[in-house]
Amino acid sequence: MQLIDTHVHLNFDRFEADLEAVRDRWREAGVVRLVHSCVEPAEFAGIQAIASRFPEIAFAVGLHPLDAHKWTDSTREEILALASSDSRVVAIGETGLDFYKADNKELQKTALEAQLFVALQLKLPVIVHCRDAALEMAGLLRDFWDRFGAVKGVMHCWGGTPDETQWFLDLGFYISFSGTVTFKNATGIQESAGAVPEDRLLIETDCPFLAPAPKRGKRNEPAYVRYVAEKVAKLRNVSLETLAAQTTQNACQLFGLPVTQSSEIPDGALKAAVARAAL
Ligand code: NI
């Protein structure tokens, strides 16, 4: 079984001490590819360094809406240049709107639109963060599509109702579920996870945040995407294997990731484990 964790932040301090062990666990869990998100362009070199250590990692570059205060006249050019500089870049983001406690909504929209332009120009998908802003987001995207053309993308760590989910499906987006879908009170999210068409469904951890049940409250890590997969499979009445195969194919499709041979990563992990045991 192969899984793809479509949203990770492994460059955060909380992974510094034990990233090799974290890697061993994701390989054991069947995670064959990961998409590393980016909250500001200053992270780029650090993310590149991590991807150089772990070849299954592809990554994005962008500015998170909660960092919108860092947006300047040159940020668009910076993101464009970085995204063009490395063939491992598979997306622009994460960008979006976060209106929970926001006092800079217009600036967030400016940064989002500019990043949509970069994505359009480079024919890359966008990774979209959307909190308390589904209506404004759908309106902004519809308007952008009408004026300039559609951009591919994913609503990441999705927390919307089935109605809101449909708005973004209609815009052509993929919908990605994280550990929040496993939380007891998450009935709206669970309903959405059951309703997304199988060819638009993705899974992620958004680690180190939002660890799924039964790891809730702990540091999240890519291996736990398996708990997300198990929960979403149950909600959709399909087997874990079916869910894994479908979401892996979708992630490869959206991000242009190479499809892996079934034994490619697990064999490597096995050899590494054998080598460690022999020491
Ligand atoms: Ni994120």
PDB file of C-alpha atoms and ligand atoms in Angstrom:
ATOM      1  CA  MET A   1       0.000   0.000   0.000  1.00  0.00           C
ATOM      2  CA  GLN A   2       1.231   3.463  -0.916  1.00  0.00           C
ATOM      3  CA  LEU A   3       0.243   6.757   0.674  1.00  0.00           C
ATOM      4  CA  ILE A   4       1.165  10.346  -0.176  1.00  0.00           C
ATOM      5  CA  ASP A   5       1.179  13.005   2.536  1.00  0.00           C
ATOM      6  CA  THR A   6       0.313  16.097   0.485  1.00  0.00           C
ATOM      7  CA  HIS A   7       1.084  18.706   3.167  1.00  0.00           C
ATOM      8  CA  VAL A   8       3.985  18.692   5.639  1.00  0.00           C
ATOM      9  CA  HIS A   9       6.187  21.227   7.438  1.00  0.00           C
ATOM     10  CA  LEU A  10       9.281  19.214   8.347  1.00  0.00           C
ATOM     11  CA  ASN A  11      11.529  22.292   8.483  1.00  0.00           C
ATOM     12  CA  PHE A  12      10.042  23.384  11.805  1.00  0.00           C
ATOM     13  CA  ASP A  13      12.230  23.124  14.924  1.00  0.00           C
ATOM     14  CA  ARG A  14      10.152  20.317  16.367  1.00  0.00           C
ATOM     15  CA  PHE A  15      11.608  17.886  13.799  1.00  0.00           C
ATOM     16  CA  GLU A  16      15.236  18.946  14.027  1.00  0.00           C
ATOM     17  CA  ALA A  17      16.380  16.326  16.512  1.00  0.00           C
ATOM     18  CA  ASP A  18      14.870  13.169  15.044  1.00  0.00           C
ATOM     19  CA  LEU A  19      13.986  13.629  11.380  1.00  0.00           C
ATOM     20  CA  GLU A  20      15.709  10.370  10.350  1.00  0.00           C
ATOM     21  CA  ALA A  21      13.537   8.418  12.790  1.00  0.00           C
ATOM     22  CA  VAL A  22      10.470  10.299  11.532  1.00  0.00           C
ATOM     23  CA  ARG A  23      11.511   9.276   7.997  1.00  0.00           C
ATOM     24  CA  ASP A  24      11.837   5.617   9.018  1.00  0.00           C
ATOM     25  CA  ARG A  25       8.321   5.687  10.440  1.00  0.00           C
ATOM     26  CA  TRP A  26       6.750   7.290   7.364  1.00  0.00           C
ATOM     27  CA  ARG A  27       8.404   4.697   5.129  1.00  0.00           C
ATOM     28  CA  GLU A  28       7.198   1.893   7.392  1.00  0.00           C
ATOM     29  CA  ALA A  29       3.669   3.363   7.209  1.00  0.00           C
ATOM     30  CA  GLY A  30       3.760   3.217   3.389  1.00  0.00           C
ATOM     31  CA  VAL A  31       4.227   6.930   2.723  1.00  0.00           C
ATOM     32  CA  VAL A  32       6.092   7.023  -0.595  1.00  0.00           C
ATOM     33  CA  ARG A  33       5.924  10.743  -1.412  1.00  0.00           C
ATOM     34  CA  LEU A  34       5.449  13.976   0.495  1.00  0.00           C
ATOM     35  CA  VAL A  35       4.680  17.517  -0.571  1.00  0.00           C
ATOM     36  CA  HIS A  36       6.428  20.040   1.675  1.00  0.00           C
ATOM     37  CA  SER A  37       4.523  23.291   2.131  1.00  0.00           C
ATOM     38  CA  CYS A  38       6.108  26.727   2.593  1.00  0.00           C
ATOM     39  CA  VAL A  39       4.843  29.594   4.761  1.00  0.00           C
ATOM     40  CA  GLU A  40       7.314  32.226   3.519  1.00  0.00           C
ATOM     41  CA  PRO A  41       9.992  32.412   0.803  1.00  0.00           C
ATOM     42  CA  ALA A  42      12.723  32.702   3.467  1.00  0.00           C
ATOM     43  CA  GLU A  43      12.123  29.013   4.221  1.00  0.00           C
ATOM     44  CA  PHE A  44      13.084  27.950   0.700  1.00  0.00           C
ATOM     45  CA  ALA A  45      16.750  27.018   1.236  1.00  0.00           C
ATOM     46  CA  GLY A  46      15.895  25.013   4.351  1.00  0.00           C
ATOM     47  CA  ILE A  47      13.167  23.097   2.531  1.00  0.00           C
ATOM     48  CA  GLN A  48      15.516  22.409  -0.386  1.00  0.00           C
ATOM     49  CA  ALA A  49      18.068  20.989   2.071  1.00  0.00           C
ATOM     50  CA  ILE A  50      15.472  18.645   3.585  1.00  0.00           C
ATOM     51  CA  ALA A  51      14.342  17.498   0.127  1.00  0.00           C
ATOM     52  CA  SER A  52      17.964  16.747  -0.721  1.00  0.00           C
ATOM     53  CA  ARG A  53      18.152  14.410   2.287  1.00  0.00           C
ATOM     54  CA  PHE A  54      14.884  12.616   1.487  1.00  0.00           C
ATOM     55  CA  PRO A  55      14.306  12.118  -2.241  1.00  0.00           C
ATOM     56  CA  GLU A  56      10.601  11.350  -1.867  1.00  0.00           C
ATOM     57  CA  ILE A  57       9.962  15.002  -0.915  1.00  0.00           C
ATOM     58  CA  ALA A  58       8.683  17.543  -3.452  1.00  0.00           C
ATOM     59  CA  PHE A  59       7.850  21.076  -2.318  1.00  0.00           C
ATOM     60  CA  ALA A  60       6.042  24.349  -2.746  1.00  0.00           C
ATOM     61  CA  VAL A  61       7.001  28.006  -2.385  1.00  0.00           C
ATOM     62  CA  GLY A  62       4.679  30.750  -1.277  1.00  0.00           C
ATOM     63  CA  LEU A  63       3.491  33.063   1.488  1.00  0.00           C
ATOM     64  CA  HIS A  64       0.916  31.942   4.068  1.00  0.00           C
ATOM     65  CA  PRO A  65      -2.020  34.302   4.737  1.00  0.00           C
ATOM     66  CA  LEU A  66      -0.993  34.548   8.406  1.00  0.00           C
ATOM     67  CA  ASP A  67       2.340  35.923   7.130  1.00  0.00           C
ATOM     68  CA  ALA A  68       0.679  38.365   4.739  1.00  0.00           C
ATOM     69  CA  HIS A  69       2.212  41.286   6.699  1.00  0.00           C
ATOM     70  CA  LYS A  70       5.538  40.197   5.133  1.00  0.00           C
ATOM     71  CA  TRP A  71       4.198  40.807   1.619  1.00  0.00           C
ATOM     72  CA  THR A  72       6.157  43.501  -0.251  1.00  0.00           C
ATOM     73  CA  ASP A  73       6.330  44.797  -3.826  1.00  0.00           C
ATOM     74  CA  SER A  74       9.060  42.272  -4.595  1.00  0.00           C
ATOM     75  CA  THR A  75       7.519  39.138  -3.048  1.00  0.00           C
ATOM     76  CA  ARG A  76       5.746  38.056  -6.225  1.00  0.00           C
ATOM     77  CA  GLU A  77       9.004  38.206  -8.198  1.00  0.00           C
ATOM     78  CA  GLU A  78      10.811  36.370  -5.424  1.00  0.00           C
ATOM     79  CA  ILE A  79       8.297  33.502  -5.404  1.00  0.00           C
ATOM     80  CA  LEU A  80       8.358  33.347  -9.197  1.00  0.00           C
ATOM     81  CA  ALA A  81      12.163  33.201  -9.271  1.00  0.00           C
ATOM     82  CA  LEU A  82      12.414  30.549  -6.555  1.00  0.00           C
ATOM     83  CA  ALA A  83       9.692  28.395  -8.114  1.00  0.00           C
ATOM     84  CA  SER A  84      11.519  28.526 -11.453  1.00  0.00           C
ATOM     85  CA  SER A  85      14.897  27.735  -9.903  1.00  0.00           C
ATOM     86  CA  ASP A  86      14.338  24.120  -8.817  1.00  0.00           C
ATOM     87  CA  SER A  87      12.558  21.310 -10.675  1.00  0.00           C
ATOM     88  CA  ARG A  88      11.406  19.814  -7.377  1.00  0.00           C
ATOM     89  CA  VAL A  89       8.940  22.709  -6.932  1.00  0.00           C
ATOM     90  CA  VAL A  90       5.477  21.266  -7.657  1.00  0.00           C
ATOM     91  CA  ALA A  91       3.153  23.978  -6.327  1.00  0.00           C
ATOM     92  CA  ILE A  92       2.721  27.585  -5.250  1.00  0.00           C
ATOM     93  CA  GLY A  93       1.738  28.000  -1.603  1.00  0.00           C
ATOM     94  CA  GLU A  94       0.640  27.819   0.811  1.00  0.00           C
ATOM     95  CA  THR A  95      -1.411  30.882   0.073  1.00  0.00           C
ATOM     96  CA  GLY A  96      -5.009  31.715   0.907  1.00  0.00           C
ATOM     97  CA  LEU A  97      -7.228  33.631   3.289  1.00  0.00           C
ATOM     98  CA  ASP A  98      -7.354  33.301   7.073  1.00  0.00           C
ATOM     99  CA  PHE A  99     -10.019  35.655   8.380  1.00  0.00           C
ATOM    100  CA  TYR A 100     -10.051  34.240  11.904  1.00  0.00           C
ATOM    101  CA  LYS A 101      -8.886  37.319  13.899  1.00  0.00           C
ATOM    102  CA  ALA A 102      -7.634  39.008  10.676  1.00  0.00           C
ATOM    103  CA  ASP A 103      -7.134  42.768  10.469  1.00  0.00           C
ATOM    104  CA  ASN A 104      -5.466  42.677   7.022  1.00  0.00           C
ATOM    105  CA  LYS A 105      -8.039  41.061   4.756  1.00  0.00           C
ATOM    106  CA  GLU A 106      -7.240  43.252   1.755  1.00  0.00           C
ATOM    107  CA  LEU A 107      -3.523  42.514   2.012  1.00  0.00           C
ATOM    108  CA  GLN A 108      -4.262  38.786   2.212  1.00  0.00           C
ATOM    109  CA  LYS A 109      -6.321  39.057  -0.971  1.00  0.00           C
ATOM    110  CA  THR A 110      -3.539  40.967  -2.722  1.00  0.00           C
ATOM    111  CA  ALA A 111      -0.989  38.288  -1.794  1.00  0.00           C
ATOM    112  CA  LEU A 112      -3.359  35.499  -2.839  1.00  0.00           C
ATOM    113  CA  GLU A 113      -4.126  37.017  -6.235  1.00  0.00           C
ATOM    114  CA  ALA A 114      -0.454  37.625  -6.931  1.00  0.00           C
ATOM    115  CA  GLN A 115       0.349  34.003  -6.115  1.00  0.00           C
ATOM    116  CA  LEU A 116      -2.498  32.823  -8.358  1.00  0.00           C
ATOM    117  CA  PHE A 117      -0.814  34.771 -11.157  1.00  0.00           C
ATOM    118  CA  VAL A 118       2.498  33.031 -10.485  1.00  0.00           C
ATOM    119  CA  ALA A 119       0.754  29.644 -10.533  1.00  0.00           C
ATOM    120  CA  LEU A 120      -0.988  30.525 -13.791  1.00  0.00           C
ATOM    121  CA  GLN A 121       2.249  31.711 -15.341  1.00  0.00           C
ATOM    122  CA  LEU A 122       4.220  28.597 -14.317  1.00  0.00           C
ATOM    123  CA  LYS A 123       1.283  26.193 -14.860  1.00  0.00           C
ATOM    124  CA  LEU A 124       1.635  24.963 -11.270  1.00  0.00           C
ATOM    125  CA  PRO A 125      -1.173  24.133  -8.824  1.00  0.00           C
ATOM    126  CA  VAL A 126      -1.831  26.298  -5.758  1.00  0.00           C
ATOM    127  CA  ILE A 127      -2.035  25.004  -2.197  1.00  0.00           C
ATOM    128  CA  VAL A 128      -4.821  26.985  -0.565  1.00  0.00           C
ATOM    129  CA  HIS A 129      -5.324  27.624   3.146  1.00  0.00           C
ATOM    130  CA  CYS A 130      -8.841  28.847   3.923  1.00  0.00           C
ATOM    131  CA  ARG A 131     -10.128  29.612   7.404  1.00  0.00           C
ATOM    132  CA  ASP A 132     -13.344  31.476   8.138  1.00  0.00           C
ATOM    133  CA  ALA A 133     -13.260  32.794   4.580  1.00  0.00           C
ATOM    134  CA  ALA A 134     -14.948  30.226   2.314  1.00  0.00           C
ATOM    135  CA  LEU A 135     -17.451  32.677   0.828  1.00  0.00           C
ATOM    136  CA  GLU A 136     -14.839  35.357   0.071  1.00  0.00           C
ATOM    137  CA  MET A 137     -12.437  32.716  -1.242  1.00  0.00           C
ATOM    138  CA  ALA A 138     -14.936  31.189  -3.637  1.00  0.00           C
ATOM    139  CA  GLY A 139     -15.891  34.663  -4.883  1.00  0.00           C
ATOM    140  CA  LEU A 140     -12.288  35.719  -5.401  1.00  0.00           C
ATOM    141  CA  LEU A 141     -11.391  32.507  -7.249  1.00  0.00           C
ATOM    142  CA  ARG A 142     -14.472  32.633  -9.478  1.00  0.00           C
ATOM    143  CA  ASP A 143     -13.646  36.213 -10.383  1.00  0.00           C
ATOM    144  CA  PHE A 144     -10.001  35.297 -11.107  1.00  0.00           C
ATOM    145  CA  TRP A 145     -11.019  32.308 -13.275  1.00  0.00           C
ATOM    146  CA  ASP A 146     -13.411  34.551 -15.240  1.00  0.00           C
ATOM    147  CA  ARG A 147     -10.851  37.277 -15.860  1.00  0.00           C
ATOM    148  CA  PHE A 148      -7.610  35.351 -16.314  1.00  0.00           C
ATOM    149  CA  GLY A 149      -8.318  31.624 -16.517  1.00  0.00           C
ATOM    150  CA  ALA A 150      -8.506  28.693 -14.129  1.00  0.00           C
ATOM    151  CA  VAL A 151      -5.659  27.549 -11.893  1.00  0.00           C
ATOM    152  CA  LYS A 152      -5.418  23.991 -10.571  1.00  0.00           C
ATOM    153  CA  GLY A 153      -5.196  23.539  -6.850  1.00  0.00           C
ATOM    154  CA  VAL A 154      -6.121  21.989  -3.544  1.00  0.00           C
ATOM    155  CA  MET A 155      -8.074  23.229  -0.556  1.00  0.00           C
ATOM    156  CA  HIS A 156      -5.705  21.927   2.101  1.00  0.00           C
ATOM    157  CA  CYS A 157      -6.588  20.859   5.660  1.00  0.00           C
ATOM    158  CA  TRP A 158     -10.172  21.288   4.572  1.00  0.00           C
ATOM    159  CA  GLY A 159     -12.697  22.138   7.270  1.00  0.00           C
ATOM    160  CA  GLY A 160     -15.721  23.229   5.273  1.00  0.00           C
ATOM    161  CA  THR A 161     -19.322  22.077   5.118  1.00  0.00           C
ATOM    162  CA  PRO A 162     -20.578  19.931   2.209  1.00  0.00           C
ATOM    163  CA  ASP A 163     -22.097  23.048   0.573  1.00  0.00           C
ATOM    164  CA  GLU A 164     -18.807  24.953   0.800  1.00  0.00           C
ATOM    165  CA  THR A 165     -16.962  21.884  -0.463  1.00  0.00           C
ATOM    166  CA  GLN A 166     -19.129  21.895  -3.576  1.00  0.00           C
ATOM    167  CA  TRP A 167     -18.152  25.506  -4.385  1.00  0.00           C
ATOM    168  CA  PHE A 168     -14.498  24.492  -4.652  1.00  0.00           C
ATOM    169  CA  LEU A 169     -15.228  21.261  -6.500  1.00  0.00           C
ATOM    170  CA  ASP A 170     -17.104  23.409  -9.033  1.00  0.00           C
ATOM    171  CA  LEU A 171     -13.950  25.538  -9.376  1.00  0.00           C
ATOM    172  CA  GLY A 172     -12.023  22.366 -10.252  1.00  0.00           C
ATOM    173  CA  PHE A 173     -10.188  22.037  -6.947  1.00  0.00           C
ATOM    174  CA  TYR A 174      -9.042  18.939  -5.136  1.00  0.00           C
ATOM    175  CA  ILE A 175     -10.058  18.670  -1.474  1.00  0.00           C
ATOM    176  CA  SER A 176      -7.503  17.490   1.086  1.00  0.00           C
ATOM    177  CA  PHE A 177      -8.412  16.158   4.523  1.00  0.00           C
ATOM    178  CA  SER A 178      -6.115  16.217   7.536  1.00  0.00           C
ATOM    179  CA  GLY A 179      -6.271  14.904  11.108  1.00  0.00           C
ATOM    180  CA  THR A 180      -9.234  17.184  11.828  1.00  0.00           C
ATOM    181  CA  VAL A 181     -11.438  14.655  10.005  1.00  0.00           C
ATOM    182  CA  THR A 182     -10.749  12.171  12.823  1.00  0.00           C
ATOM    183  CA  PHE A 183     -11.907  14.502  15.604  1.00  0.00           C
ATOM    184  CA  LYS A 184     -15.084  13.454  17.403  1.00  0.00           C
ATOM    185  CA  ASN A 185     -17.064  16.662  16.898  1.00  0.00           C
ATOM    186  CA  ALA A 186     -16.048  17.121  13.232  1.00  0.00           C
ATOM    187  CA  THR A 187     -19.362  16.043  11.713  1.00  0.00           C
ATOM    188  CA  GLY A 188     -19.370  18.695   8.946  1.00  0.00           C
ATOM    189  CA  ILE A 189     -15.853  17.778   7.827  1.00  0.00           C
ATOM    190  CA  GLN A 190     -16.698  14.069   7.975  1.00  0.00           C
ATOM    191  CA  GLU A 191     -19.769  14.624   5.839  1.00  0.00           C
ATOM    192  CA  SER A 192     -17.620  16.526   3.329  1.00  0.00           C
ATOM    193  CA  ALA A 193     -15.040  13.710   3.272  1.00  0.00           C
ATOM    194  CA  GLY A 194     -17.783  11.264   2.394  1.00  0.00           C
ATOM    195  CA  ALA A 195     -19.101  13.430  -0.425  1.00  0.00           C
ATOM    196  CA  VAL A 196     -15.989  14.459  -2.415  1.00  0.00           C
ATOM    197  CA  PRO A 197     -15.743  12.581  -5.755  1.00  0.00           C
ATOM    198  CA  GLU A 198     -13.050   9.905  -5.628  1.00  0.00           C
ATOM    199  CA  ASP A 199     -10.915  11.599  -8.292  1.00  0.00           C
ATOM    200  CA  ARG A 200     -10.712  14.877  -6.287  1.00  0.00           C
ATOM    201  CA  LEU A 201      -9.772  13.492  -2.893  1.00  0.00           C
ATOM    202  CA  LEU A 202      -6.404  14.002  -1.166  1.00  0.00           C
ATOM    203  CA  ILE A 203      -5.038  13.314   2.319  1.00  0.00           C
ATOM    204  CA  GLU A 204      -2.390  15.081   4.387  1.00  0.00           C
ATOM    205  CA  THR A 205      -1.101  15.558   7.921  1.00  0.00           C
ATOM    206  CA  ASP A 206      -0.231  19.291   7.969  1.00  0.00           C
ATOM    207  CA  CYS A 207       2.382  18.108  10.476  1.00  0.00           C
ATOM    208  CA  PRO A 208       3.567  19.126  13.027  1.00  0.00           C
ATOM    209  CA  PHE A 209       0.057  20.471  13.667  1.00  0.00           C
ATOM    210  CA  LEU A 210      -3.312  18.784  14.199  1.00  0.00           C
ATOM    211  CA  ALA A 211      -2.303  15.184  14.937  1.00  0.00           C
ATOM    212  CA  PRO A 212      -5.183  12.808  14.177  1.00  0.00           C
ATOM    213  CA  ALA A 213      -6.906  10.650  16.754  1.00  0.00           C
ATOM    214  CA  PRO A 214      -5.495   8.575  18.438  1.00  0.00           C
ATOM    215  CA  LYS A 215      -2.406  10.834  18.524  1.00  0.00           C
ATOM    216  CA  ARG A 216      -4.338  14.060  19.112  1.00  0.00           C
ATOM    217  CA  GLY A 217      -2.363  16.622  21.133  1.00  0.00           C
ATOM    218  CA  LYS A 218       1.003  15.066  20.232  1.00  0.00           C
ATOM    219  CA  ARG A 219       3.446  16.289  17.597  1.00  0.00           C
ATOM    220  CA  ASN A 220       2.030  15.207  14.244  1.00  0.00           C
ATOM    221  CA  GLU A 221       4.259  13.467  11.665  1.00  0.00           C
ATOM    222  CA  PRO A 222       3.831  12.021   8.134  1.00  0.00           C
ATOM    223  CA  ALA A 223       3.372   8.402   9.291  1.00  0.00           C
ATOM    224  CA  TYR A 224       0.087   9.476  10.897  1.00  0.00           C
ATOM    225  CA  VAL A 225      -1.427  10.190   7.474  1.00  0.00           C
ATOM    226  CA  ARG A 226      -2.400   6.549   7.731  1.00  0.00           C
ATOM    227  CA  TYR A 227      -4.914   7.397  10.495  1.00  0.00           C
ATOM    228  CA  VAL A 228      -6.413  10.039   8.204  1.00  0.00           C
ATOM    229  CA  ALA A 229      -6.603   7.476   5.390  1.00  0.00           C
ATOM    230  CA  GLU A 230      -8.267   4.911   7.655  1.00  0.00           C
ATOM    231  CA  LYS A 231     -10.885   7.406   8.843  1.00  0.00           C
ATOM    232  CA  VAL A 232     -11.680   8.724   5.353  1.00  0.00           C
ATOM    233  CA  ALA A 233     -11.898   5.148   4.009  1.00  0.00           C
ATOM    234  CA  LYS A 234     -14.388   4.289   6.747  1.00  0.00           C
ATOM    235  CA  LEU A 235     -16.470   7.413   6.032  1.00  0.00           C
ATOM    236  CA  ARG A 236     -16.606   6.465   2.341  1.00  0.00           C
ATOM    237  CA  ASN A 237     -17.230   2.745   2.906  1.00  0.00           C
ATOM    238  CA  VAL A 238     -14.174   1.701   0.925  1.00  0.00           C
ATOM    239  CA  SER A 239     -11.143  -0.346   1.948  1.00  0.00           C
ATOM    240  CA  LEU A 240      -7.969   1.366   3.137  1.00  0.00           C
ATOM    241  CA  GLU A 241      -6.186  -0.084   0.077  1.00  0.00           C
ATOM    242  CA  THR A 242      -8.731   1.444  -2.298  1.00  0.00           C
ATOM    243  CA  LEU A 243      -8.553   4.827  -0.564  1.00  0.00           C
ATOM    244  CA  ALA A 244      -4.738   4.750  -0.590  1.00  0.00           C
ATOM    245  CA  ALA A 245      -4.554   3.866  -4.283  1.00  0.00           C
ATOM    246  CA  GLN A 246      -7.060   6.543  -5.276  1.00  0.00           C
ATOM    247  CA  THR A 247      -5.557   9.399  -3.223  1.00  0.00           C
ATOM    248  CA  THR A 248      -2.031   8.471  -4.325  1.00  0.00           C
ATOM    249  CA  GLN A 249      -3.087   8.582  -7.968  1.00  0.00           C
ATOM    250  CA  ASN A 250      -4.825  11.940  -7.391  1.00  0.00           C
ATOM    251  CA  ALA A 251      -1.756  13.456  -5.729  1.00  0.00           C
ATOM    252  CA  CYS A 252       0.462  12.300  -8.604  1.00  0.00           C
ATOM    253  CA  GLN A 253      -2.032  13.821 -11.026  1.00  0.00           C
ATOM    254  CA  LEU A 254      -2.337  17.228  -9.322  1.00  0.00           C
ATOM    255  CA  PHE A 255       1.324  17.752  -8.454  1.00  0.00           C
ATOM    256  CA  GLY A 256       2.808  15.947 -11.442  1.00  0.00           C
ATOM    257  CA  LEU A 257       4.649  13.519  -9.181  1.00  0.00           C
ATOM    258  CA  PRO A 258       6.203  10.441 -10.725  1.00  0.00           C
ATOM    259  CA  VAL A 259       4.169   7.331 -10.015  1.00  0.00           C
ATOM    260  CA  THR A 260       6.284   5.018  -7.876  1.00  0.00           C
ATOM    261  CA  GLN A 261       6.966   1.356  -8.524  1.00  0.00           C
ATOM    262  CA  SER A 262       5.190  -0.587  -5.812  1.00  0.00           C
ATOM    263  CA  SER A 263       8.434  -1.702  -4.196  1.00  0.00           C
ATOM    264  CA  GLU A 264      10.594   1.372  -4.812  1.00  0.00           C
ATOM    265  CA  ILE A 265      10.593   3.041  -1.390  1.00  0.00           C
ATOM    266  CA  PRO A 266       9.636   0.144   0.906  1.00  0.00           C
ATOM    267  CA  ASP A 267      12.562  -1.953  -0.430  1.00  0.00           C
ATOM    268  CA  GLY A 268      14.963   0.892   0.234  1.00  0.00           C
ATOM    269  CA  ALA A 269      13.587   1.312   3.724  1.00  0.00           C
ATOM    270  CA  LEU A 270      13.882  -2.408   4.307  1.00  0.00           C
ATOM    271  CA  LYS A 271      17.513  -2.443   3.173  1.00  0.00           C
ATOM    272  CA  ALA A 272      18.240   0.513   5.437  1.00  0.00           C
ATOM    273  CA  ALA A 273      16.596  -1.268   8.352  1.00  0.00           C
ATOM    274  CA  VAL A 274      18.629  -4.414   7.651  1.00  0.00           C
ATOM    275  CA  ALA A 275      21.798  -2.342   7.397  1.00  0.00           C
ATOM    276  CA  ARG A 276      21.063  -0.669  10.741  1.00  0.00           C
ATOM    277  CA  ALA A 277      20.357  -4.023  12.368  1.00  0.00           C
ATOM    278  CA  ALA A 278      23.702  -5.357  11.098  1.00  0.00           C
ATOM    279  CA  LEU A 279      25.705  -2.572  12.758  1.00  0.00           C
TER     280      LEU A 279
HETATM  281 NI    NI B   1       0.403  24.155   6.243  1.00  0.00          NI
END
